[in-house]
CSV table of C-alpha atoms and ligand atoms in Angstrom, one decimal:
chain,number,residue,atom,x,y,z
B,20,MET,CA,79.4,-12.5,-43.5
B,21,PRO,CA,80.7,-15.9,-44.9
B,22,PHE,CA,80.1,-17.5,-41.5
B,23,TYR,CA,79.4,-16.3,-37.9
B,24,GLU,CA,82.7,-15.3,-36.2
B,25,PRO,CA,82.6,-16.2,-32.5
B,26,GLN,CA,81.2,-13.5,-30.3
B,27,GLU,CA,80.4,-13.0,-26.6
B,28,ASP,CA,77.5,-15.5,-27.0
B,29,SER,CA,79.8,-18.2,-28.4
B,30,GLU,CA,82.3,-17.7,-25.6
B,31,LEU,CA,79.6,-17.8,-22.9
B,32,LEU,CA,78.1,-21.0,-24.2
B,33,ARG,CA,81.6,-22.5,-24.6
B,34,ILE,CA,82.1,-22.4,-20.9
B,35,PHE,CA,79.2,-24.7,-20.3
B,36,VAL,CA,80.0,-26.9,-23.3
B,37,GLU,CA,83.4,-27.5,-21.6
B,38,LYS,CA,81.7,-28.3,-18.3
B,39,LEU,CA,78.7,-30.4,-19.4
B,40,ALA,CA,79.0,-31.9,-22.9
B,41,ARG,CA,79.2,-35.6,-22.9
B,42,GLY,CA,78.6,-38.7,-25.0
B,43,ASP,CA,77.3,-38.2,-28.5
B,44,VAL,CA,77.0,-34.4,-29.2
B,45,LEU,CA,75.1,-32.4,-31.7
B,46,ASP,CA,76.3,-28.8,-32.4
B,47,MET,CA,73.4,-27.3,-34.2
B,48,GLY,CA,74.3,-24.1,-36.2
B,49,THR,CA,78.0,-24.7,-35.8
B,50,GLY,CA,79.2,-21.6,-37.6
B,51,SER,CA,83.0,-21.4,-37.2
B,52,GLY,CA,82.8,-24.7,-35.3
B,53,ILE,CA,84.0,-23.1,-32.0
B,54,LEU,CA,81.5,-25.2,-29.9
B,55,ALA,CA,82.0,-28.4,-31.8
B,56,PHE,CA,85.8,-28.2,-31.2
B,57,ALA,CA,85.3,-27.3,-27.6
B,58,ALA,CA,83.0,-30.4,-27.2
B,59,ALA,CA,85.3,-32.7,-29.0
B,60,LYS,CA,88.2,-31.8,-26.7
B,61,GLN,CA,86.3,-33.2,-23.7
B,62,ASP,CA,87.2,-36.8,-22.7
B,63,ASP,CA,83.6,-37.6,-21.9
B,64,VAL,CA,82.6,-36.7,-25.5
B,65,ARG,CA,82.5,-39.7,-27.9
B,66,SER,CA,81.4,-38.0,-31.1
B,67,VAL,CA,80.3,-34.5,-32.4
B,68,LEU,CA,77.9,-33.9,-35.3
B,69,ALA,CA,78.3,-30.3,-36.5
B,70,ILE,CA,75.3,-29.0,-38.5
B,71,ASP,CA,74.8,-25.8,-40.4
B,72,LEU,CA,72.5,-24.5,-43.1
B,73,GLU,CA,75.4,-22.5,-44.6
B,74,ASP,CA,77.9,-24.0,-47.0
B,75,ASP,CA,80.6,-21.5,-46.0
B,76,ALA,CA,80.4,-22.5,-42.4
B,77,LEU,CA,80.6,-26.2,-43.2
B,78,ALA,CA,83.6,-25.6,-45.6
B,79,HIS,CA,85.4,-23.7,-42.8
B,80,VAL,CA,84.8,-26.5,-40.3
B,81,LYS,CA,85.8,-29.2,-42.7
B,82,ASN,CA,89.0,-27.3,-43.5
B,83,GLN,CA,89.9,-27.3,-39.7
B,84,LEU,CA,89.3,-31.0,-39.6
B,85,ARG,CA,92.4,-31.6,-41.7
B,86,GLY,CA,94.6,-30.8,-38.6
B,87,ARG,CA,96.5,-33.5,-36.8
B,88,HIS,CA,94.8,-33.4,-33.3
B,89,ASP,CA,93.2,-36.6,-32.3
B,90,PHE,CA,90.0,-34.9,-31.0
B,91,LEU,CA,89.3,-33.7,-34.6
B,92,LYS,CA,88.5,-37.4,-35.5
B,93,LYS,CA,85.4,-37.2,-33.3
B,94,ILE,CA,83.8,-34.5,-35.5
B,95,ARG,CA,81.7,-34.9,-38.6
B,96,THR,CA,79.8,-32.2,-40.5
B,97,GLN,CA,76.4,-32.2,-42.2
B,98,LYS,CA,74.3,-29.7,-44.0
B,99,SER,CA,70.8,-29.6,-42.6
B,100,ASP,CA,67.9,-27.2,-41.8
B,101,LEU,CA,67.7,-28.0,-38.1
B,102,PHE,CA,66.8,-31.8,-37.9
B,103,ALA,CA,65.4,-32.0,-41.5
B,104,ASP,CA,68.3,-34.1,-42.8
B,105,ILE,CA,69.3,-35.9,-39.6
B,106,SER,CA,68.4,-39.6,-39.6
B,107,ARG,CA,65.1,-40.0,-37.6
B,108,ASP,CA,66.7,-42.6,-35.3
B,109,GLU,CA,69.8,-40.6,-34.4
B,110,ARG,CA,69.9,-39.7,-30.7
B,111,PHE,CA,72.3,-37.4,-28.8
B,112,ASP,CA,73.4,-37.1,-25.2
B,113,THR,CA,74.1,-33.4,-25.6
B,114,ILE,CA,72.5,-30.9,-28.1
B,115,ILE,CA,74.2,-27.5,-28.2
B,116,PHE,CA,72.5,-24.5,-29.8
B,117,ASN,CA,73.6,-20.9,-30.0
B,118,PRO,CA,70.8,-19.9,-32.4
B,119,PRO,CA,70.2,-16.9,-34.4
B,120,TYR,CA,68.0,-15.1,-31.8
B,121,LEU,CA,67.4,-11.5,-32.9
B,122,PRO,CA,63.9,-10.5,-34.1
B,123,ASN,CA,63.8,-9.9,-37.8
B,124,GLU,CA,63.2,-6.3,-39.1
B,125,PRO,CA,61.6,-6.2,-42.5
B,126,GLY,CA,64.5,-6.9,-45.0
B,127,ASP,CA,66.7,-8.6,-42.5
B,128,ALA,CA,67.4,-12.1,-43.4
B,129,HIS,CA,70.8,-13.3,-42.4
B,130,PRO,CA,70.4,-16.8,-41.0
B,131,ALA,CA,73.2,-16.5,-38.5
B,132,LEU,CA,71.5,-13.6,-36.8
B,133,TYR,CA,67.8,-13.5,-37.1
B,134,GLY,CA,65.5,-16.2,-35.6
B,135,GLY,CA,62.2,-15.0,-37.0
B,136,PRO,CA,59.8,-12.1,-36.6
B,137,GLY,CA,59.8,-12.5,-32.8
B,138,GLY,CA,63.4,-13.9,-32.6
B,139,TRP,CA,62.2,-17.1,-30.9
B,140,GLU,CA,60.7,-19.0,-33.8
B,141,LEU,CA,63.8,-21.0,-34.7
B,142,ILE,CA,64.4,-21.9,-31.0
B,143,GLU,CA,60.8,-23.2,-30.8
B,144,ARG,CA,61.3,-25.3,-33.9
B,145,LEU,CA,64.6,-26.7,-32.4
B,146,LEU,CA,63.0,-27.5,-29.0
B,147,SER,CA,60.0,-29.2,-30.6
B,148,ASP,CA,62.1,-31.4,-33.0
B,149,ALA,CA,64.9,-32.1,-30.5
B,150,LYS,CA,62.6,-34.2,-28.2
B,151,SER,CA,62.8,-37.2,-30.6
B,152,HIS,CA,66.6,-36.8,-30.9
B,153,LEU,CA,67.6,-36.8,-27.2
B,154,LYS,CA,68.8,-39.9,-25.5
B,155,PRO,CA,67.3,-40.7,-22.1
B,156,GLY,CA,69.1,-38.4,-19.7
B,157,GLY,CA,70.2,-36.2,-22.5
B,158,ILE,CA,70.5,-32.4,-22.2
B,159,ILE,CA,70.2,-29.3,-24.4
B,160,LEU,CA,72.5,-26.4,-23.8
B,161,LEU,CA,70.8,-23.3,-25.2
B,162,LEU,CA,71.8,-19.7,-25.4
B,163,PHE,CA,69.3,-16.8,-26.0
B,164,SER,CA,69.0,-13.1,-25.3
B,165,SER,CA,66.6,-10.7,-23.5
B,166,LEU,CA,65.8,-9.6,-27.1
B,167,THR,CA,64.4,-13.1,-27.8
B,168,ASN,CA,61.5,-12.7,-25.3
B,169,LYS,CA,62.8,-14.8,-22.3
B,170,GLU,CA,59.3,-15.4,-20.8
B,171,ARG,CA,58.0,-16.8,-24.0
B,172,VAL,CA,61.0,-19.1,-24.5
B,173,ILE,CA,60.8,-20.5,-20.9
B,174,GLN,CA,57.0,-21.0,-21.2
B,175,PHE,CA,57.6,-22.9,-24.5
B,176,MET,CA,60.2,-25.1,-22.9
B,177,LYS,CA,57.8,-26.1,-20.1
B,178,ARG,CA,54.9,-26.6,-22.5
B,179,GLU,CA,57.0,-29.0,-24.5
B,180,GLY,CA,57.8,-31.0,-21.4
B,181,TYR,CA,61.3,-29.9,-20.6
B,182,GLN,CA,62.7,-29.1,-17.2
B,183,CYS,CA,65.3,-26.4,-17.2
B,184,ARG,CA,67.7,-24.4,-15.2
B,185,GLU,CA,69.4,-21.1,-15.8
B,186,LEU,CA,73.2,-21.6,-15.9
B,187,ALA,CA,74.2,-18.0,-16.6
B,188,MET,CA,73.1,-14.5,-17.2
B,189,GLN,CA,75.6,-12.0,-18.8
B,190,ALA,CA,74.7,-8.4,-19.1
B,191,HIS,CA,75.8,-6.4,-22.2
B,192,PHE,CA,75.1,-2.9,-23.4
B,193,PHE,CA,71.8,-3.6,-25.1
B,194,GLU,CA,70.9,-7.1,-24.0
B,195,GLN,CA,71.3,-9.8,-21.5
B,196,LEU,CA,72.5,-13.3,-22.6
B,197,TYR,CA,71.2,-16.4,-21.0
B,198,VAL,CA,72.4,-20.0,-21.0
B,199,TYR,CA,69.9,-22.7,-20.1
B,200,GLU,CA,70.2,-26.4,-19.6
B,201,LEU,CA,67.1,-28.4,-20.5
B,202,TRP,CA,66.3,-32.1,-20.0
B,203,ARG,CA,63.2,-34.3,-20.3
B,204,SER,CA,61.4,-35.6,-17.3
B,205,THR,CA,61.8,-39.3,-17.0
F,24,SAM,C1,74.6,-17.3,-33.8
F,24,SAM,S1,75.4,-18.3,-35.0
F,24,SAM,C2,76.3,-19.4,-33.9
F,24,SAM,C3,77.5,-20.0,-34.5
F,24,SAM,C4,78.4,-20.8,-33.6
F,24,SAM,N1,77.7,-22.0,-33.0
F,24,SAM,C5,78.9,-20.0,-32.4
F,24,SAM,O1,78.5,-20.2,-31.3
F,24,SAM,O2,79.7,-19.1,-32.7
F,24,SAM,C6,74.0,-19.3,-35.6
F,24,SAM,C7,74.4,-20.4,-36.6
F,24,SAM,O3,73.2,-21.1,-36.9
F,24,SAM,C8,73.1,-21.4,-38.3
F,24,SAM,N2,71.7,-21.6,-38.7
F,24,SAM,C9,70.7,-20.7,-38.9
F,24,SAM,N3,69.6,-21.2,-39.2
F,24,SAM,C10,69.8,-22.6,-39.2
F,24,SAM,C11,69.0,-23.7,-39.5
F,24,SAM,N4,67.7,-23.6,-39.8
F,24,SAM,N5,69.6,-25.0,-39.5
F,24,SAM,C12,70.9,-25.1,-39.2
F,24,SAM,N6,71.7,-24.1,-38.9
F,24,SAM,C13,71.2,-22.8,-38.9
F,24,SAM,C14,73.7,-20.1,-38.9
F,24,SAM,O4,74.2,-20.4,-40.3
F,24,SAM,C15,74.9,-19.8,-37.9
F,24,SAM,O5,76.0,-20.5,-38.3
């Protein structure tokens, strides 16, 4: 898998990116760039930073940026393991994350799919680190699955001081997908 081809999860989160993304946007784990492009098309969005760990994904997104549409000028790409290589003082109005959320089986390692032994580990790292990269009033748009352990993810959000609301639940054959909006209490 050179990069993650958009699936039902990407399409579901895209609906809320189109409705809610604003200001300076971070698309964490951009993959094909589907959510970065959706964000950049919105008039309320000023800039989009598209991050991924995978060179193939970043090469694909950079290639798309050669097009002529004006909204493409809002997008830049960067390789980073979550926030590791993002400047400490960079802040965002909107952080988008469609993470790898499946629990790892022994031997499974693909970074686009597996979020850790419980599925939720990468989400917890993101939520913990994102606190210092959100502008006042900023939001996180997060997708996860019933396979990720919903109760644990929601408990973690609250423990880290986020408020949240469920924007969508979509039932599939073997899982439910959830989209959450999170923000910090002021
Ligand atoms: C489920 S895919 C989502 C891709 C795209 N955003 C979408 O909605 O179709 C998860 C993406 O996160 C990237 N990723 C995984 N671990 C990461 C990490 N530690 N830091 C940055 N990106 C990561 C993967 O390479 C993959 O592109």
